Coordinates of C-alpha atoms in Angstrom, one line a residue:
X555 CA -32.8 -10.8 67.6
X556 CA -29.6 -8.7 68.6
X557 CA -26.1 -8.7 69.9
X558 CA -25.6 -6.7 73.0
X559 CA -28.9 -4.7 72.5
X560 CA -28.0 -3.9 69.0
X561 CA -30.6 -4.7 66.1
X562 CA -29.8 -5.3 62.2
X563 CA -27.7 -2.5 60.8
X564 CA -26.6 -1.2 64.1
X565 CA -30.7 -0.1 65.5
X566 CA -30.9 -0.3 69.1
X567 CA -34.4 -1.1 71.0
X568 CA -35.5 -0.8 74.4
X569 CA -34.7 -3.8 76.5
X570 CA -38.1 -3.1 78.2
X571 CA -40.2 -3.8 75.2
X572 CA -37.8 -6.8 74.0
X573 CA -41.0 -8.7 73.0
X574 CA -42.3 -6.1 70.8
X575 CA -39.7 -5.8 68.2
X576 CA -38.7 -8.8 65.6
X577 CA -36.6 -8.4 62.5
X578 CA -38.9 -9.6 59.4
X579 CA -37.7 -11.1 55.9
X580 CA -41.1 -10.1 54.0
X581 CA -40.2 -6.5 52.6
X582 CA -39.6 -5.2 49.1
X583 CA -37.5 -6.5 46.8
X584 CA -33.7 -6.0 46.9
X585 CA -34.2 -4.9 50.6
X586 CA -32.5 -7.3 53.5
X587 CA -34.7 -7.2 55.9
X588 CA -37.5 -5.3 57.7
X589 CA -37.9 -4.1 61.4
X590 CA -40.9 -4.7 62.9
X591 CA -42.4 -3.2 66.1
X592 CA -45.7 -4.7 67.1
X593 CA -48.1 -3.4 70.4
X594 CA -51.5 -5.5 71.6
X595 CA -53.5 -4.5 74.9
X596 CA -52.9 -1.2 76.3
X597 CA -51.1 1.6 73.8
X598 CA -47.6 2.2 74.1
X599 CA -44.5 4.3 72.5
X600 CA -42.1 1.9 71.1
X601 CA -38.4 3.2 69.9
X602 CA -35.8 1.9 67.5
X603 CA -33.3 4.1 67.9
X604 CA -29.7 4.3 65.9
X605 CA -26.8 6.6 66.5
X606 CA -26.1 9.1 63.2
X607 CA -22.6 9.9 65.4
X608 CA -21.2 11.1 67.9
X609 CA -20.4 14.8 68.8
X610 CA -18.9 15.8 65.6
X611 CA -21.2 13.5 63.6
X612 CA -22.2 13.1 59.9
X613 CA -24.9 15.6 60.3
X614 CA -22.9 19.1 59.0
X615 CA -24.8 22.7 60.1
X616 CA -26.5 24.3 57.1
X617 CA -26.5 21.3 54.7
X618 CA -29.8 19.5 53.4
X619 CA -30.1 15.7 54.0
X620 CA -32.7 13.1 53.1
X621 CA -34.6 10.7 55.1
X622 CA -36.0 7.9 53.5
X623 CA -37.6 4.4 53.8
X624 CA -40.2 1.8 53.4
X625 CA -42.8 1.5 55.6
X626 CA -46.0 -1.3 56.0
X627 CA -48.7 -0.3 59.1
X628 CA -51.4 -3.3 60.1
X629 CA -54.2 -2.2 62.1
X630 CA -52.1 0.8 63.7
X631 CA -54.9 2.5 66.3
X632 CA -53.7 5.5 68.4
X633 CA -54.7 6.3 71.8
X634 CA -54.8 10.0 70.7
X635 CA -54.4 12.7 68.8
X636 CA -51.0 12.4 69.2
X637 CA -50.6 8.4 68.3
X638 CA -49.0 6.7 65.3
X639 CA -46.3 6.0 63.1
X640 CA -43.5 8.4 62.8
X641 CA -39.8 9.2 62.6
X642 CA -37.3 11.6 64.8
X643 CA -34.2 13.3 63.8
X644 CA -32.3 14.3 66.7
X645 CA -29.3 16.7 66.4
X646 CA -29.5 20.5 67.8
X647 CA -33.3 20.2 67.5
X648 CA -36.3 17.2 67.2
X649 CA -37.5 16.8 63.6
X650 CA -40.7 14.7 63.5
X651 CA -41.6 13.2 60.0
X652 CA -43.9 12.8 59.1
X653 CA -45.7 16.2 60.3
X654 CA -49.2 13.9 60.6
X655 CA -48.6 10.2 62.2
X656 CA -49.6 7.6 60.0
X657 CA -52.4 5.1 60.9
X658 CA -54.5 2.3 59.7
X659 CA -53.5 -0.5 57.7
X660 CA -51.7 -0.2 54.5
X661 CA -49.4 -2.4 52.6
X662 CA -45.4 -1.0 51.7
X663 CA -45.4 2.5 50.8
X664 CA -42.1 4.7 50.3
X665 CA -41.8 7.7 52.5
X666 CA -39.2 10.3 52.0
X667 CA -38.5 13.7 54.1
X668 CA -35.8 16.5 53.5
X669 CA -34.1 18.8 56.4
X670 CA -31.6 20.8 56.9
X671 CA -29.4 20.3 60.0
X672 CA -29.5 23.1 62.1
X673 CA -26.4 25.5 63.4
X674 CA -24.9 23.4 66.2
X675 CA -25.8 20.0 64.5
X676 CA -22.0 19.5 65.2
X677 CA -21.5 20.3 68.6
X678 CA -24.8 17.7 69.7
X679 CA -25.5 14.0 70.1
X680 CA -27.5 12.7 66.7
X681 CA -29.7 10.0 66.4
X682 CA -32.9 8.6 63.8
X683 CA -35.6 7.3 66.1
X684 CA -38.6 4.9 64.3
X685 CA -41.4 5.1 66.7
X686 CA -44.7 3.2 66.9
X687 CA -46.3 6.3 69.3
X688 CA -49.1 6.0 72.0
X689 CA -50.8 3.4 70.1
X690 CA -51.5 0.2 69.5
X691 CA -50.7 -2.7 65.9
X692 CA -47.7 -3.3 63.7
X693 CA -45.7 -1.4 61.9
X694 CA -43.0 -2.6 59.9
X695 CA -40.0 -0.2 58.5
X696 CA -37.1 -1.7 55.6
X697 CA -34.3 0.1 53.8
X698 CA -34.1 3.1 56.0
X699 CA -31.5 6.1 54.8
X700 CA -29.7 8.7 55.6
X701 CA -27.8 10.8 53.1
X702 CA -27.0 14.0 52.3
X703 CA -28.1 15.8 49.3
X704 CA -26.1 16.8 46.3

């Protein structure tokens, strides 16, 4: 589904759980295409992980930036408490959106988060992780941003 490891639009999936990811054509309109991470049998984390830059990446300290995209969940059961759909900002610090996993089924909703990268956002490695976490189903994410706000 790749070149060299490297998804649609430059995300990057563990070769370990190769099987698990597929890119998907069935998103909402205008969109290209969706990435879809899908778990049966025992409960797993699966990543899709894509560089924001490198040590003096886009993320600037002190300025406020938006996270958004589309997401579609299909019979997403965690393991535990801690299981679910989410997203990670890395920079200086982990930001995990949303603050409750999602779970369950539901068709294409829009999800949006705001954050402010922190004082040395310029001085780390930055990345946007889509995890399926400690649990088992399909998720599906399409049209996922990153930009900063006005």
């Amino acid at each position: 589904v790749g070149v060299d490891g490297k998804w649609a639009g430059g995300w990057i999936g563990s070769k370990r759980d190769e099987k698990n990811y597929r890119l998907v054509k069935d998103v909402p309109s205008g969109l290209p295409c969706g990435l879809e991470i899908a778990v049966s049998g025992s409960a797993k984390t699966v990543p899709l992980e894509q560089e924001i830059g490198g040590k003096s990446g886009p993320l600037k300290p002190g300025h406020r930036y938006r996270l958004s995209y589309f997401v579609k969940l299909d019979d997403v059961r965690p393991a535990g408490s801690d299981g679910g759909v989410c997203a990670r900002i890395w920079h200086d610090r982990n930001i995990w959106l949303p603050t409750h996993k999602l779970v369950g089924s539901m068709d294409w909703i829009h999800q949006e988060f705001f954050f402010t990268a922190g004082s040395n956002a310029d001085k780390c490695q930055q990345s946007c992780t889509l995890y399926l976490w400690n649990a088992t189903g399909k998720v599906t994410f399409a049209g996922v941003r990153l930009e900063e706000c006005p």
